[in-house]
PDB file of N, CA and C in Angstrom:
ATOM      1  N   MET A  17       0.825  -1.373   0.094  1.00  0.00           N
ATOM      2  CA  MET A  17       0.113   0.187   0.063  1.00  0.00           C
ATOM      3  C   MET A  17       1.151   0.994  -0.278  1.00  0.00           C
ATOM      4  N   ALA A  18       0.526   2.149  -0.570  1.00  0.00           N
ATOM      5  CA  ALA A  18       0.876   3.738  -0.818  1.00  0.00           C
ATOM      6  C   ALA A  18       1.440   4.178   0.350  1.00  0.00           C
ATOM      7  N   GLU A  19       2.103   4.919   0.440  1.00  0.00           N
ATOM      8  CA  GLU A  19       2.623   5.637   1.785  1.00  0.00           C
ATOM      9  C   GLU A  19       1.378   7.109   1.960  1.00  0.00           C
ATOM     10  N   PRO A  20       1.062   7.341   3.048  1.00  0.00           N
ATOM     11  CA  PRO A  20      -0.287   8.196   3.220  1.00  0.00           C
ATOM     12  C   PRO A  20       0.239   9.642   2.322  1.00  0.00           C
ATOM     13  N   GLU A  21       1.090   9.719   2.724  1.00  0.00           N
ATOM     14  CA  GLU A  21       1.442  11.241   1.762  1.00  0.00           C
ATOM     15  C   GLU A  21       1.393  11.080   0.557  1.00  0.00           C
ATOM     16  N   SER A  22       2.111  10.203  -0.162  1.00  0.00           N
ATOM     17  CA  SER A  22       1.999   9.805  -1.647  1.00  0.00           C
ATOM     18  C   SER A  22       0.598   9.360  -1.674  1.00  0.00           C
ATOM     19  N   ALA A  23      -0.311   8.544  -1.224  1.00  0.00           N
ATOM     20  CA  ALA A  23      -1.426   7.856  -1.625  1.00  0.00           C
ATOM     21  C   ALA A  23      -2.328   9.649  -1.888  1.00  0.00           C
ATOM     22  N   ARG A  24      -2.189  10.231  -0.720  1.00  0.00           N
ATOM     23  CA  ARG A  24      -3.018  11.578  -0.827  1.00  0.00           C
ATOM     24  C   ARG A  24      -2.485  12.426  -1.782  1.00  0.00           C
ATOM     25  N   ALA A  25      -1.267  12.546  -2.218  1.00  0.00           N
ATOM     26  CA  ALA A  25      -0.986  13.216  -3.568  1.00  0.00           C
ATOM     27  C   ALA A  25      -1.450  12.349  -4.819  1.00  0.00           C
ATOM     28  N   ALA A  26      -1.471  11.292  -4.812  1.00  0.00           N
ATOM     29  CA  ALA A  26      -2.243  10.419  -5.783  1.00  0.00           C
ATOM     30  C   ALA A  26      -3.549  10.824  -6.108  1.00  0.00           C
ATOM     31  N   LEU A  27      -4.398  10.718  -4.757  1.00  0.00           N
ATOM     32  CA  LEU A  27      -5.905  10.779  -5.139  1.00  0.00           C
ATOM     33  C   LEU A  27      -5.759  12.117  -5.450  1.00  0.00           C
ATOM     34  N   ASN A  28      -5.223  12.999  -4.991  1.00  0.00           N
ATOM     35  CA  ASN A  28      -5.659  14.666  -5.405  1.00  0.00           C
ATOM     36  C   ASN A  28      -5.548  14.911  -6.981  1.00  0.00           C
ATOM     37  N   ARG A  29      -4.623  14.104  -7.569  1.00  0.00           N
ATOM     38  CA  ARG A  29      -4.084  14.001  -8.921  1.00  0.00           C
ATOM     39  C   ARG A  29      -5.514  13.348  -9.492  1.00  0.00           C
ATOM     40  N   LEU A  30      -6.017  12.264  -9.078  1.00  0.00           N
ATOM     41  CA  LEU A  30      -6.712  11.393  -9.783  1.00  0.00           C
ATOM     42  C   LEU A  30      -8.487  12.170  -9.726  1.00  0.00           C
ATOM     43  N   LYS A  31      -8.530  13.100  -8.415  1.00  0.00           N
ATOM     44  CA  LYS A  31      -9.872  13.873  -8.681  1.00  0.00           C
ATOM     45  C   LYS A  31      -9.988  15.142  -9.366  1.00  0.00           C
ATOM     46  N   ARG A  32      -8.212  15.553  -9.265  1.00  0.00           N
ATOM     47  CA  ARG A  32      -8.463  16.824 -10.668  1.00  0.00           C
ATOM     48  C   ARG A  32      -8.622  16.235 -11.819  1.00  0.00           C
ATOM     49  N   ALA A  33      -8.290  15.057 -12.157  1.00  0.00           N
ATOM     50  CA  ALA A  33      -8.413  14.527 -13.655  1.00  0.00           C
ATOM     51  C   ALA A  33      -9.864  14.229 -13.741  1.00  0.00           C
ATOM     52  N   ARG A  34     -10.242  13.710 -12.534  1.00  0.00           N
ATOM     53  CA  ARG A  34     -11.779  13.672 -12.886  1.00  0.00           C
ATOM     54  C   ARG A  34     -12.601  14.551 -13.542  1.00  0.00           C
ATOM     55  N   GLY A  35     -12.305  15.855 -12.758  1.00  0.00           N
ATOM     56  CA  GLY A  35     -12.903  16.877 -13.235  1.00  0.00           C
ATOM     57  C   GLY A  35     -12.534  17.521 -14.216  1.00  0.00           C
ATOM     58  N   GLN A  36     -10.883  17.151 -14.992  1.00  0.00           N
ATOM     59  CA  GLN A  36     -10.651  17.705 -16.370  1.00  0.00           C
ATOM     60  C   GLN A  36     -11.331  17.139 -17.345  1.00  0.00           C
ATOM     61  N   LEU A  37     -11.745  15.538 -16.997  1.00  0.00           N
ATOM     62  CA  LEU A  37     -12.318  14.369 -17.961  1.00  0.00           C
ATOM     63  C   LEU A  37     -13.824  15.168 -18.430  1.00  0.00           C
ATOM     64  N   ASP A  38     -14.516  15.436 -17.068  1.00  0.00           N
ATOM     65  CA  ASP A  38     -15.499  15.909 -17.161  1.00  0.00           C
ATOM     66  C   ASP A  38     -15.668  16.990 -17.950  1.00  0.00           C
ATOM     67  N   ALA A  39     -14.775  17.853 -18.133  1.00  0.00           N
ATOM     68  CA  ALA A  39     -14.914  19.302 -18.773  1.00  0.00           C
ATOM     69  C   ALA A  39     -14.495  18.820 -20.473  1.00  0.00           C
ATOM     70  N   VAL A  40     -13.994  17.545 -20.401  1.00  0.00           N
ATOM     71  CA  VAL A  40     -13.444  17.352 -21.991  1.00  0.00           C
ATOM     72  C   VAL A  40     -14.803  16.434 -22.792  1.00  0.00           C
ATOM     73  N   ILE A  41     -15.371  16.014 -21.758  1.00  0.00           N
ATOM     74  CA  ILE A  41     -16.898  15.342 -22.182  1.00  0.00           C
ATOM     75  C   ILE A  41     -17.893  16.450 -22.772  1.00  0.00           C
ATOM     76  N   ARG A  42     -17.834  17.453 -21.457  1.00  0.00           N
ATOM     77  CA  ARG A  42     -18.848  18.399 -22.006  1.00  0.00           C
ATOM     78  C   ARG A  42     -18.255  19.111 -23.133  1.00  0.00           C
ATOM     79  N   MET A  43     -16.813  19.795 -23.429  1.00  0.00           N
ATOM     80  CA  MET A  43     -16.539  20.246 -24.859  1.00  0.00           C
ATOM     81  C   MET A  43     -17.077  19.462 -25.827  1.00  0.00           C
ATOM     82  N   VAL A  44     -16.521  17.818 -25.860  1.00  0.00           N
ATOM     83  CA  VAL A  44     -17.168  17.042 -26.872  1.00  0.00           C
ATOM     84  C   VAL A  44     -18.514  17.269 -27.376  1.00  0.00           C
ATOM     85  N   GLU A  45     -19.287  16.978 -26.064  1.00  0.00           N
ATOM     86  CA  GLU A  45     -20.831  17.156 -26.251  1.00  0.00           C
ATOM     87  C   GLU A  45     -21.210  18.219 -27.062  1.00  0.00           C
ATOM     88  N   GLU A  46     -20.558  19.194 -26.534  1.00  0.00           N
ATOM     89  CA  GLU A  46     -21.345  20.997 -27.055  1.00  0.00           C
ATOM     90  C   GLU A  46     -20.241  21.472 -28.169  1.00  0.00           C
ATOM     91  N   GLY A  47     -19.678  20.223 -28.949  1.00  0.00           N
ATOM     92  CA  GLY A  47     -18.981  20.544 -29.948  1.00  0.00           C
ATOM     93  C   GLY A  47     -17.769  21.747 -30.316  1.00  0.00           C
ATOM     94  N   GLN A  48     -17.055  21.958 -28.992  1.00  0.00           N
ATOM     95  CA  GLN A  48     -16.340  22.919 -29.025  1.00  0.00           C
ATOM     96  C   GLN A  48     -15.049  22.835 -30.083  1.00  0.00           C
ATOM     97  N   ASP A  49     -14.000  23.443 -30.105  1.00  0.00           N
ATOM     98  CA  ASP A  49     -12.934  23.524 -30.627  1.00  0.00           C
ATOM     99  C   ASP A  49     -12.212  22.216 -30.418  1.00  0.00           C
ATOM    100  N   CYS A  50     -11.820  21.804 -31.396  1.00  0.00           N
ATOM    101  CA  CYS A  50     -10.997  20.394 -31.259  1.00  0.00           C
ATOM    102  C   CYS A  50      -9.328  20.647 -31.129  1.00  0.00           C
ATOM    103  N   GLU A  51      -9.004  21.814 -31.314  1.00  0.00           N
ATOM    104  CA  GLU A  51      -7.630  21.980 -30.549  1.00  0.00           C
ATOM    105  C   GLU A  51      -7.507  22.171 -29.063  1.00  0.00           C
ATOM    106  N   SER A  52      -8.577  22.625 -28.507  1.00  0.00           N
ATOM    107  CA  SER A  52      -8.576  23.032 -27.055  1.00  0.00           C
ATOM    108  C   SER A  52      -9.261  21.904 -26.235  1.00  0.00           C
ATOM    109  N   THR A  53      -9.973  20.909 -26.827  1.00  0.00           N
ATOM    110  CA  THR A  53     -10.455  19.735 -26.522  1.00  0.00           C
ATOM    111  C   THR A  53      -9.378  18.938 -26.559  1.00  0.00           C
ATOM    112  N   VAL A  54      -8.521  18.583 -27.497  1.00  0.00           N
ATOM    113  CA  VAL A  54      -7.431  17.764 -27.117  1.00  0.00           C
ATOM    114  C   VAL A  54      -6.345  18.045 -26.337  1.00  0.00           C
ATOM    115  N   THR A  55      -6.184  19.069 -26.272  1.00  0.00           N
ATOM    116  CA  THR A  55      -5.117  19.987 -24.934  1.00  0.00           C
ATOM    117  C   THR A  55      -5.808  19.684 -23.862  1.00  0.00           C
ATOM    118  N   GLN A  56      -7.040  19.546 -23.438  1.00  0.00           N
ATOM    119  CA  GLN A  56      -7.471  19.425 -22.240  1.00  0.00           C
ATOM    120  C   GLN A  56      -7.089  17.805 -21.749  1.00  0.00           C
ATOM    121  N   LEU A  57      -7.561  17.011 -23.137  1.00  0.00           N
ATOM    122  CA  LEU A  57      -7.322  15.777 -23.148  1.00  0.00           C
ATOM    123  C   LEU A  57      -5.986  15.016 -22.414  1.00  0.00           C
ATOM    124  N   ALA A  58      -5.309  15.705 -23.240  1.00  0.00           N
ATOM    125  CA  ALA A  58      -3.584  15.705 -23.115  1.00  0.00           C
ATOM    126  C   ALA A  58      -3.383  15.671 -21.392  1.00  0.00           C
ATOM    127  N   ALA A  59      -3.834  16.902 -21.234  1.00  0.00           N
ATOM    128  CA  ALA A  59      -3.935  17.225 -19.318  1.00  0.00           C
ATOM    129  C   ALA A  59      -4.355  16.287 -18.629  1.00  0.00           C
ATOM    130  N   VAL A  60      -5.553  15.373 -19.241  1.00  0.00           N
ATOM    131  CA  VAL A  60      -6.065  14.628 -18.030  1.00  0.00           C
ATOM    132  C   VAL A  60      -5.240  13.348 -18.351  1.00  0.00           C
ATOM    133  N   SER A  61      -4.663  13.030 -19.431  1.00  0.00           N
ATOM    134  CA  SER A  61      -3.906  11.646 -19.705  1.00  0.00           C
ATOM    135  C   SER A  61      -2.478  11.808 -18.921  1.00  0.00           C
ATOM    136  N   LYS A  62      -2.131  13.566 -18.470  1.00  0.00           N
ATOM    137  CA  LYS A  62      -0.748  13.355 -17.886  1.00  0.00           C
ATOM    138  C   LYS A  62      -0.997  13.273 -16.264  1.00  0.00           C
ATOM    139  N   ALA A  63      -2.072  14.125 -16.001  1.00  0.00           N
ATOM    140  CA  ALA A  63      -2.451  13.525 -14.664  1.00  0.00           C
ATOM    141  C   ALA A  63      -2.639  12.205 -14.356  1.00  0.00           C
ATOM    142  N   LEU A  64      -3.246  11.754 -14.662  1.00  0.00           N
ATOM    143  CA  LEU A  64      -3.602  10.072 -14.496  1.00  0.00           C
ATOM    144  C   LEU A  64      -1.944   9.298 -14.814  1.00  0.00           C
ATOM    145  N   ASP A  65      -1.099   9.759 -15.753  1.00  0.00           N
ATOM    146  CA  ASP A  65       0.118   9.083 -15.503  1.00  0.00           C
ATOM    147  C   ASP A  65       0.734   9.478 -14.155  1.00  0.00           C
ATOM    148  N   ARG A  66       1.036  10.937 -14.162  1.00  0.00           N
ATOM    149  CA  ARG A  66       1.581  11.427 -12.645  1.00  0.00           C
ATOM    150  C   ARG A  66       1.098  10.589 -11.711  1.00  0.00           C
ATOM    151  N   ALA A  67       0.271  10.730 -11.245  1.00  0.00           N
ATOM    152  CA  ALA A  67      -0.639   9.772  -9.995  1.00  0.00           C
ATOM    153  C   ALA A  67      -0.354   7.994 -10.277  1.00  0.00           C
ATOM    154  N   GLY A  68      -0.344   7.808 -11.465  1.00  0.00           N
ATOM    155  CA  GLY A  68       0.197   6.202 -11.459  1.00  0.00           C
ATOM    156  C   GLY A  68       1.718   6.259 -10.932  1.00  0.00           C
ATOM    157  N   PHE A  69       2.507   6.737 -11.695  1.00  0.00           N
ATOM    158  CA  PHE A  69       3.676   7.150 -11.093  1.00  0.00           C
ATOM    159  C   PHE A  69       4.119   7.310  -9.822  1.00  0.00           C
ATOM    160  N   THR A  70       3.305   8.066  -9.062  1.00  0.00           N
ATOM    161  CA  THR A  70       3.451   8.705  -7.755  1.00  0.00           C
ATOM    162  C   THR A  70       3.316   7.107  -6.766  1.00  0.00           C
ATOM    163  N   LEU A  71       2.193   6.598  -7.367  1.00  0.00           N
ATOM    164  CA  LEU A  71       1.559   5.394  -6.412  1.00  0.00           C
ATOM    165  C   LEU A  71       2.893   4.218  -6.539  1.00  0.00           C
ATOM    166  N   ILE A  72       3.502   3.891  -7.797  1.00  0.00           N
ATOM    167  CA  ILE A  72       4.622   3.223  -7.981  1.00  0.00           C
ATOM    168  C   ILE A  72       5.764   3.676  -7.126  1.00  0.00           C
ATOM    169  N   SER A  73       6.357   4.840  -7.587  1.00  0.00           N
ATOM    170  CA  SER A  73       7.460   5.505  -6.943  1.00  0.00           C
ATOM    171  C   SER A  73       7.192   4.854  -5.298  1.00  0.00           C
ATOM    172  N   SER A  74       6.432   5.120  -4.857  1.00  0.00           N
ATOM    173  CA  SER A  74       5.964   5.009  -3.077  1.00  0.00           C
ATOM    174  C   SER A  74       5.684   3.739  -2.962  1.00  0.00           C
ATOM    175  N   GLY A  75       5.312   2.552  -3.818  1.00  0.00           N
ATOM    176  CA  GLY A  75       5.390   1.403  -3.505  1.00  0.00           C
ATOM    177  C   GLY A  75       7.003   0.288  -3.970  1.00  0.00           C
ATOM    178  N   LEU A  76       7.791   0.894  -4.771  1.00  0.00           N
ATOM    179  CA  LEU A  76       8.876   1.084  -4.852  1.00  0.00           C
ATOM    180  C   LEU A  76       9.946   1.255  -3.240  1.00  0.00           C
ATOM    181  N   ARG A  77       9.561   2.583  -3.084  1.00  0.00           N
ATOM    182  CA  ARG A  77      10.554   3.133  -1.798  1.00  0.00           C
ATOM    183  C   ARG A  77       9.779   2.268  -0.617  1.00  0.00           C
ATOM    184  N   GLU A  78       8.603   1.557  -0.468  1.00  0.00           N
ATOM    185  CA  GLU A  78       7.947   0.544   0.426  1.00  0.00           C
ATOM    186  C   GLU A  78       9.105  -0.727   0.420  1.00  0.00           C
ATOM    187  N   CYS A  79       9.102  -1.361  -1.495  1.00  0.00           N
ATOM    188  CA  CYS A  79       9.706  -2.530  -1.386  1.00  0.00           C
ATOM    189  C   CYS A  79      11.039  -2.746  -0.841  1.00  0.00           C
ATOM    190  N   LEU A  80      11.921  -1.756  -0.920  1.00  0.00           N
ATOM    191  CA  LEU A  80      13.130  -1.513  -0.760  1.00  0.00           C
ATOM    192  C   LEU A  80      13.540  -1.250   0.726  1.00  0.00           C
ATOM    193  N   ALA A  81      12.715  -0.424   1.434  1.00  0.00           N
ATOM    194  CA  ALA A  81      12.833  -0.315   2.974  1.00  0.00           C
ATOM    195  C   ALA A  81      11.973  -1.287   3.728  1.00  0.00           C
ATOM    196  N   ASP A  82      11.397  -1.907   3.287  1.00  0.00           N
ATOM    197  CA  ASP A  82      10.633  -3.231   4.179  1.00  0.00           C
ATOM    198  C   ASP A  82      11.936  -3.743   4.656  1.00  0.00           C
ATOM    199  N   GLY A  83      13.001  -4.244   3.906  1.00  0.00           N
ATOM    200  CA  GLY A  83      14.111  -5.000   4.363  1.00  0.00           C
ATOM    201  C   GLY A  83      13.497  -6.501   3.794  1.00  0.00           C
ATOM    202  N   VAL A  84      12.746  -6.646   3.007  1.00  0.00           N
ATOM    203  CA  VAL A  84      12.856  -8.229   2.405  1.00  0.00           C
ATOM    204  C   VAL A  84      13.983  -8.603   1.252  1.00  0.00           C
ATOM    205  N   ASP A  85      14.259  -9.673   1.492  1.00  0.00           N
ATOM    206  CA  ASP A  85      15.469 -10.017   0.653  1.00  0.00           C
ATOM    207  C   ASP A  85      14.861 -11.407  -0.299  1.00  0.00           C
ATOM    208  N   GLY A  86      16.298 -11.465  -0.734  1.00  0.00           N
ATOM    209  CA  GLY A  86      15.956 -12.380  -1.717  1.00  0.00           C
ATOM    210  C   GLY A  86      15.192 -12.208  -2.783  1.00  0.00           C
ATOM    211  N   GLU A  87      14.481 -13.772  -3.259  1.00  0.00           N
ATOM    212  CA  GLU A  87      13.406 -13.696  -4.073  1.00  0.00           C
ATOM    213  C   GLU A  87      12.065 -12.863  -3.871  1.00  0.00           C
ATOM    214  N   ALA A  88      11.467 -12.809  -2.885  1.00  0.00           N
ATOM    215  CA  ALA A  88      10.272 -12.394  -2.489  1.00  0.00           C
ATOM    216  C   ALA A  88      10.531 -10.623  -2.727  1.00  0.00           C
ATOM    217  N   LYS A  89      11.561  -9.969  -2.601  1.00  0.00           N
ATOM    218  CA  LYS A  89      11.915  -9.048  -2.883  1.00  0.00           C
ATOM    219  C   LYS A  89      12.040  -8.618  -4.425  1.00  0.00           C
ATOM    220  N   GLU A  90      12.621  -9.173  -4.742  1.00  0.00           N
ATOM    221  CA  GLU A  90      12.772  -9.699  -6.290  1.00  0.00           C
ATOM    222  C   GLU A  90      11.488  -9.926  -7.246  1.00  0.00           C
ATOM    223  N   ASP A  91      10.951 -10.330  -6.884  1.00  0.00           N
ATOM    224  CA  ASP A  91       9.375 -10.623  -7.428  1.00  0.00           C
ATOM    225  C   ASP A  91       8.582  -8.903  -6.943  1.00  0.00           C
ATOM    226  N   SER A  92       8.770  -8.941  -5.946  1.00  0.00           N
ATOM    227  CA  SER A  92       8.289  -7.381  -6.197  1.00  0.00           C
ATOM    228  C   SER A  92       8.344  -6.338  -6.787  1.00  0.00           C
ATOM    229  N   LEU A  93      10.048  -6.241  -7.075  1.00  0.00           N
ATOM    230  CA  LEU A  93      10.237  -5.444  -8.125  1.00  0.00           C
ATOM    231  C   LEU A  93      10.249  -5.553  -9.516  1.00  0.00           C
ATOM    232  N   LYS A  94       9.958  -6.734  -9.966  1.00  0.00           N
ATOM    233  CA  LYS A  94       9.377  -6.790 -11.368  1.00  0.00           C
ATOM    234  C   LYS A  94       8.122  -6.772 -11.412  1.00  0.00           C
ATOM    235  N   ARG A  95       7.047  -6.723 -10.507  1.00  0.00           N
ATOM    236  CA  ARG A  95       6.079  -6.581 -10.634  1.00  0.00           C
ATOM    237  C   ARG A  95       5.786  -5.036 -10.688  1.00  0.00           C
ATOM    238  N   LEU A  96       6.125  -4.377  -9.795  1.00  0.00           N
ATOM    239  CA  LEU A  96       6.202  -2.832 -10.183  1.00  0.00           C
ATOM    240  C   LEU A  96       6.929  -2.699 -11.233  1.00  0.00           C
ATOM    241  N   GLU A  97       8.187  -3.067 -11.906  1.00  0.00           N
ATOM    242  CA  GLU A  97       8.368  -2.720 -13.164  1.00  0.00           C
ATOM    243  C   GLU A  97       7.536  -2.473 -14.014  1.00  0.00           C
ATOM    244  N   LYS A  98       6.701  -4.154 -14.206  1.00  0.00           N
ATOM    245  CA  LYS A  98       6.076  -4.228 -15.048  1.00  0.00           C
ATOM    246  C   LYS A  98       4.646  -3.111 -15.300  1.00  0.00           C
ATOM    247  N   VAL A  99       4.199  -2.864 -13.759  1.00  0.00           N
ATOM    248  CA  VAL A  99       2.927  -1.758 -13.623  1.00  0.00           C
ATOM    249  C   VAL A  99       3.595  -0.330 -14.052  1.00  0.00           C
ATOM    250  N   PHE A 100       4.833  -0.187 -13.664  1.00  0.00           N
ATOM    251  CA  PHE A 100       5.668   1.019 -14.528  1.00  0.00           C
ATOM    252  C   PHE A 100       5.770   0.973 -15.660  1.00  0.00           C
ATOM    253  N   LEU A 101       5.897  -0.047 -16.521  1.00  0.00           N
ATOM    254  CA  LEU A 101       6.518  -0.077 -18.011  1.00  0.00           C
ATOM    255  C   LEU A 101       4.934  -0.030 -18.686  1.00  0.00           C
ATOM    256  N   SER A 102       3.614  -0.416 -17.768  1.00  0.00           N
ATOM    257  CA  SER A 102       2.707   0.018 -18.224  1.00  0.00           C
ATOM    258  C   SER A 102       2.339   1.339 -18.761  1.00  0.00           C
ATOM    259  N   LEU A 103       2.729   2.137 -17.781  1.00  0.00           N
ATOM    260  CA  LEU A 103       2.514   3.457 -18.098  1.00  0.00           C
ATOM    261  C   LEU A 103       2.872   4.275 -18.887  1.00  0.00           C
ATOM    262  N   ALA A 104       4.173   3.634 -19.307  1.00  0.00           N
ATOM    263  CA  ALA A 104       5.158   4.071 -20.420  1.00  0.00           C
ATOM    264  C   ALA A 104       4.173   4.025 -21.933  1.00  0.00           C
TER     265      ALA A 104
END
Protein backbone atom coordinates (compact mmCIF):
# COMPACT_ATOMS: atom_id res chain seq x y z
CA MET A 1 0.00 0.00 0.00
CA ALA A 2 1.20 3.51 -0.77
CA GLU A 3 2.57 5.78 1.92
CA PRO A 4 -0.17 8.10 3.25
CA GLU A 5 1.44 11.25 1.81
CA SER A 6 1.98 9.64 -1.60
CA ALA A 7 -1.51 8.18 -1.61
CA ARG A 8 -2.97 11.60 -0.76
CA ALA A 9 -0.98 13.25 -3.57
CA ALA A 10 -2.09 10.59 -6.05
CA LEU A 11 -5.70 10.88 -4.91
CA ASN A 12 -5.61 14.66 -5.38
CA ARG A 13 -4.25 14.20 -8.90
CA LEU A 14 -6.95 11.63 -9.70
CA LYS A 15 -9.71 13.93 -8.46
CA ARG A 16 -8.29 16.78 -10.52
CA ALA A 17 -8.14 14.48 -13.56
CA ARG A 18 -11.76 13.47 -13.00
CA GLY A 19 -12.78 17.13 -13.11
CA GLN A 20 -10.71 17.70 -16.23
CA LEU A 21 -12.25 14.63 -17.89
CA ASP A 22 -15.75 15.89 -17.09
CA ALA A 23 -14.78 19.15 -18.81
CA VAL A 24 -13.48 17.28 -21.87
CA ILE A 25 -16.72 15.30 -22.09
CA ARG A 26 -18.72 18.55 -21.98
CA MET A 27 -16.47 20.04 -24.65
CA VAL A 28 -17.09 17.09 -26.97
CA GLU A 29 -20.83 17.10 -26.28
CA GLU A 30 -20.97 20.83 -27.05
CA GLY A 31 -18.87 20.46 -30.20
CA GLN A 32 -16.17 22.82 -28.97
CA ASP A 33 -12.92 23.52 -30.74
CA CYS A 34 -10.88 20.39 -31.46
CA GLU A 35 -7.53 21.91 -30.47
CA SER A 36 -8.64 23.03 -27.02
CA THR A 37 -10.47 19.73 -26.44
CA VAL A 38 -7.39 17.69 -27.30
CA THR A 39 -5.23 19.98 -25.16
CA GLN A 40 -7.49 19.31 -22.18
CA LEU A 41 -7.51 15.58 -22.92
CA ALA A 42 -3.71 15.60 -22.90
CA ALA A 43 -3.80 17.28 -19.48
CA VAL A 44 -6.09 14.51 -18.19
CA SER A 45 -3.75 11.87 -19.53
CA LYS A 46 -0.72 13.50 -17.92
CA ALA A 47 -2.52 13.80 -14.57
CA LEU A 48 -3.41 10.10 -14.65
CA ASP A 49 0.16 9.15 -15.55
CA ARG A 50 1.58 11.25 -12.73
CA ALA A 51 -0.82 9.68 -10.24
CA GLY A 52 0.27 6.23 -11.38
CA PHE A 53 3.95 7.13 -11.20
CA THR A 54 3.45 8.54 -7.70
CA LEU A 55 1.88 5.29 -6.51
CA ILE A 56 4.54 3.14 -8.15
CA SER A 57 7.33 5.27 -6.74
CA SER A 58 5.86 4.89 -3.29
CA GLY A 59 5.58 1.14 -3.80
CA LEU A 60 9.23 0.92 -4.81
CA ARG A 61 10.31 2.87 -1.74
CA GLU A 62 8.25 0.59 0.49
CA CYS A 63 9.64 -2.51 -1.16
CA LEU A 64 13.20 -1.35 -0.69
CA ALA A 65 12.63 -0.11 2.85
CA ASP A 66 10.72 -3.15 4.11
CA GLY A 67 13.87 -5.16 4.38
CA VAL A 68 12.41 -7.95 2.28
CA ASP A 69 15.31 -9.89 0.89
CA GLY A 70 15.97 -12.38 -1.83
CA GLU A 71 13.37 -13.79 -4.12
CA ALA A 72 10.38 -12.05 -2.50
CA LYS A 73 11.98 -8.65 -3.01
CA GLU A 74 12.94 -9.49 -6.56
CA ASP A 75 9.37 -10.63 -7.32
CA SER A 76 7.95 -7.41 -5.86
CA LEU A 77 10.34 -5.28 -7.89
CA LYS A 78 9.52 -7.20 -11.09
CA ARG A 79 5.79 -6.69 -10.55
CA LEU A 80 6.27 -2.97 -9.91
CA GLU A 81 8.49 -2.66 -12.96
CA LYS A 82 5.81 -4.29 -15.10
CA VAL A 83 3.18 -1.88 -13.81
CA PHE A 84 5.53 1.06 -14.30
CA LEU A 85 6.20 0.08 -17.90
CA SER A 86 2.50 -0.28 -18.57
CA LEU A 87 2.23 3.48 -17.99
CA ALA A 88 4.94 4.27 -20.52
